[in-house]
CSV table of C-alpha atoms in Angstrom, one decimal:
chain,number,residue,atom,x,y,z
A,1,UNK,CA,50.1,-3.0,12.9
A,2,UNK,CA,51.9,-6.1,14.7
A,3,UNK,CA,55.3,-7.4,13.9
A,4,UNK,CA,54.2,-11.0,14.1
A,5,UNK,CA,57.9,-12.1,13.6
A,6,UNK,CA,59.1,-10.4,16.7
A,7,UNK,CA,55.9,-11.4,18.5
A,8,UNK,CA,56.4,-15.0,17.9
A,9,UNK,CA,60.0,-14.8,18.8
A,10,UNK,CA,59.1,-13.2,22.3
A,11,UNK,CA,56.4,-15.4,22.9
A,12,UNK,CA,58.3,-18.5,22.0
A,13,UNK,CA,61.1,-17.4,24.4
A,14,UNK,CA,58.4,-16.7,27.3
A,15,UNK,CA,56.8,-20.2,26.6
A,16,UNK,CA,60.4,-21.5,27.2
A,17,UNK,CA,61.0,-19.8,30.1
A,18,UNK,CA,57.7,-20.4,32.0
A,19,UNK,CA,55.8,-23.2,30.1
A,20,UNK,CA,52.7,-20.9,30.7
A,21,UNK,CA,50.0,-22.5,28.4
A,22,UNK,CA,48.6,-19.1,27.4
A,23,UNK,CA,51.7,-18.6,25.6
A,24,UNK,CA,51.1,-21.8,23.8
A,25,UNK,CA,47.5,-20.8,23.1
A,26,UNK,CA,48.8,-17.5,21.6
A,27,UNK,CA,51.6,-19.6,19.3
A,28,UNK,CA,48.6,-21.7,18.3
A,29,UNK,CA,46.8,-18.7,17.0
A,30,UNK,CA,49.9,-17.4,15.4
A,31,UNK,CA,50.6,-20.9,13.5
A,32,UNK,CA,46.9,-21.5,13.0
A,33,UNK,CA,46.4,-18.4,11.2
A,34,UNK,CA,50.0,-18.2,9.4
A,35,UNK,CA,50.8,-14.7,10.5
A,36,UNK,CA,54.4,-15.5,10.1
A,37,UNK,CA,54.3,-17.3,6.8
A,38,UNK,CA,52.6,-15.0,4.3
A,39,UNK,CA,49.0,-16.0,5.9
A,40,UNK,CA,49.8,-19.7,4.9
A,41,UNK,CA,48.6,-21.8,8.1
A,42,UNK,CA,51.0,-24.0,9.9
A,43,UNK,CA,48.8,-26.3,11.3
A,44,UNK,CA,51.1,-28.8,12.4
A,45,UNK,CA,52.7,-26.3,14.6
A,46,UNK,CA,49.4,-24.9,15.9
A,47,UNK,CA,48.2,-28.4,16.8
A,48,UNK,CA,51.2,-29.1,18.9
A,49,UNK,CA,50.7,-25.6,20.7
A,50,UNK,CA,47.1,-25.9,21.1
A,51,UNK,CA,47.3,-29.1,22.6
A,52,UNK,CA,49.5,-28.1,25.2
A,53,UNK,CA,46.9,-25.3,26.0
A,54,UNK,CA,44.5,-27.8,25.9
A,55,UNK,CA,45.9,-29.8,28.3
A,56,UNK,CA,46.0,-27.3,30.8
A,57,UNK,CA,42.5,-26.7,30.4
A,58,UNK,CA,42.5,-23.5,28.2
A,59,UNK,CA,39.1,-23.1,26.6
A,60,UNK,CA,40.4,-21.5,23.4
A,61,UNK,CA,42.8,-24.2,22.8
A,62,UNK,CA,40.3,-27.0,23.3
A,63,UNK,CA,37.9,-25.6,21.0
A,64,UNK,CA,40.3,-24.8,18.3
A,65,UNK,CA,41.5,-28.4,18.8
A,66,UNK,CA,37.9,-29.2,17.8
A,67,UNK,CA,38.2,-27.0,14.8
A,68,UNK,CA,41.4,-28.8,13.9
A,69,UNK,CA,39.9,-32.2,14.1
A,70,UNK,CA,36.8,-31.4,12.2
A,71,UNK,CA,38.7,-30.0,9.3
A,72,UNK,CA,41.5,-32.5,9.6
A,73,UNK,CA,43.9,-29.7,9.9
A,74,UNK,CA,47.1,-30.8,11.4
A,75,UNK,CA,45.5,-33.9,12.5
A,76,UNK,CA,43.6,-36.7,11.7
A,77,UNK,CA,40.3,-35.5,10.5
A,78,UNK,CA,37.5,-36.8,13.0
A,79,UNK,CA,34.2,-35.1,13.1
A,80,UNK,CA,33.3,-37.2,16.2
A,81,UNK,CA,36.1,-36.3,17.9
A,82,UNK,CA,35.4,-32.6,17.2
A,83,UNK,CA,31.8,-33.0,18.1
A,84,UNK,CA,32.9,-34.7,21.6
A,85,UNK,CA,35.2,-31.6,22.6
A,86,UNK,CA,32.6,-29.0,21.9
A,87,UNK,CA,29.8,-31.2,23.5
A,88,UNK,CA,31.9,-31.6,26.8
A,89,UNK,CA,32.9,-27.8,26.6
A,90,UNK,CA,29.3,-26.9,26.3
A,91,UNK,CA,28.1,-28.9,29.4
A,92,UNK,CA,31.0,-27.5,31.3
A,93,UNK,CA,30.8,-23.8,30.3
A,94,UNK,CA,27.1,-22.9,30.0
A,95,UNK,CA,26.5,-23.2,33.9
A,96,UNK,CA,29.7,-20.8,34.3
A,97,UNK,CA,28.1,-18.3,31.8
A,98,UNK,CA,24.8,-18.8,33.6
A,99,UNK,CA,26.6,-17.6,36.7
A,100,UNK,CA,28.1,-14.4,35.2
A,101,UNK,CA,31.5,-15.4,33.8
A,102,UNK,CA,32.1,-15.3,29.8
A,103,UNK,CA,34.3,-18.4,29.7
A,104,UNK,CA,34.2,-18.2,25.9
A,105,UNK,CA,30.5,-19.3,25.8
A,106,UNK,CA,29.7,-17.5,22.6
A,107,UNK,CA,32.5,-19.3,20.8
A,108,UNK,CA,31.3,-22.7,22.2
A,109,UNK,CA,27.6,-22.2,21.8
A,110,UNK,CA,28.3,-21.1,18.3
A,111,UNK,CA,30.1,-24.3,17.4
A,112,UNK,CA,27.4,-26.4,19.3
A,113,UNK,CA,24.7,-24.9,17.2
A,114,UNK,CA,26.7,-25.6,13.8
A,115,UNK,CA,27.0,-29.3,15.0
A,116,UNK,CA,23.1,-29.4,15.6
A,117,UNK,CA,22.5,-27.7,12.1
A,118,UNK,CA,24.9,-30.3,10.3
A,119,UNK,CA,22.5,-32.9,11.7
A,120,UNK,CA,19.5,-31.1,10.5
A,121,UNK,CA,18.2,-30.1,13.9
A,122,UNK,CA,17.4,-26.9,13.2
A,123,UNK,CA,15.3,-25.7,15.9
A,124,UNK,CA,18.0,-26.9,18.6
A,125,UNK,CA,20.6,-25.1,16.5
A,126,UNK,CA,18.7,-21.9,16.6
A,127,UNK,CA,18.3,-22.1,20.3
A,128,UNK,CA,22.1,-22.4,20.7
A,129,UNK,CA,22.8,-19.6,18.3
A,130,UNK,CA,20.6,-17.4,20.1
A,131,UNK,CA,22.8,-18.5,23.3
A,132,UNK,CA,25.9,-17.4,21.3
A,133,UNK,CA,24.2,-14.1,20.1
A,134,UNK,CA,23.4,-13.2,23.7
A,135,UNK,CA,26.8,-14.2,25.0
A,136,UNK,CA,28.8,-12.1,22.3
A,137,UNK,CA,26.5,-9.2,22.8
A,138,UNK,CA,27.4,-9.4,26.8
A,139,UNK,CA,30.9,-9.6,25.9
A,140,UNK,CA,31.1,-6.6,23.3
A,141,UNK,CA,29.8,-4.5,26.0
A,142,UNK,CA,33.0,-4.8,27.7
A,143,UNK,CA,35.2,-4.8,24.6
A,144,UNK,CA,35.0,-4.5,20.9
A,145,UNK,CA,38.1,-6.5,20.3
A,146,UNK,CA,38.0,-7.3,16.3
A,147,UNK,CA,37.9,-10.9,16.8
A,148,UNK,CA,34.7,-10.4,18.8
A,149,UNK,CA,33.3,-8.5,16.0
A,150,UNK,CA,34.0,-11.3,13.8
A,151,UNK,CA,32.5,-13.9,16.1
A,152,UNK,CA,29.4,-11.8,16.1
A,153,UNK,CA,29.1,-11.4,12.4
A,154,UNK,CA,29.5,-15.2,12.2
A,155,UNK,CA,26.7,-15.7,14.7
A,156,UNK,CA,24.5,-13.1,12.8
A,157,UNK,CA,25.0,-14.9,9.5
A,158,UNK,CA,24.3,-18.3,11.0
A,159,UNK,CA,21.4,-17.3,12.6
A,160,UNK,CA,19.9,-15.9,9.3
A,161,UNK,CA,20.8,-19.2,7.9
A,162,UNK,CA,19.2,-21.5,10.4
A,163,UNK,CA,15.9,-19.4,10.2
A,164,UNK,CA,15.8,-19.8,6.7
A,165,UNK,CA,16.1,-23.6,6.8
A,166,UNK,CA,13.4,-23.6,9.3
A,167,UNK,CA,10.9,-22.1,7.2
């Protein structure tokens, strides 16, 4: 259980006092998922806070902005902008993952694979889904946080989907 109203109030105050970008990212999540609004997203607010996180190089904020651009949630819809953000993140983060850092690689590789699948490049999509699968399994060995389990479920579903498309 989480008191989201109190959490939002405290995190907002912490952000006001420190301008620490991780607090902005957390507020972005609270607004994106409508935690204080009966489950109804507040995308415009989420976009504002994710923008602060992204401007401070927080990977989660960057790929959440890509998600928002892809769907036009709280911003202008632009799949091209979304794809560009993910491509850039992938090129930056993959070497870090290969050198032992988690660097949110599973989340980014999952999105990169979805781009390739959308353009019907199924074999490349499959490769990126496998990368995402490897990365999330590595992450889950350290922590079985609920969000990580959801990412793994999405990867597994996507792997099955693209396998069927390759047949």
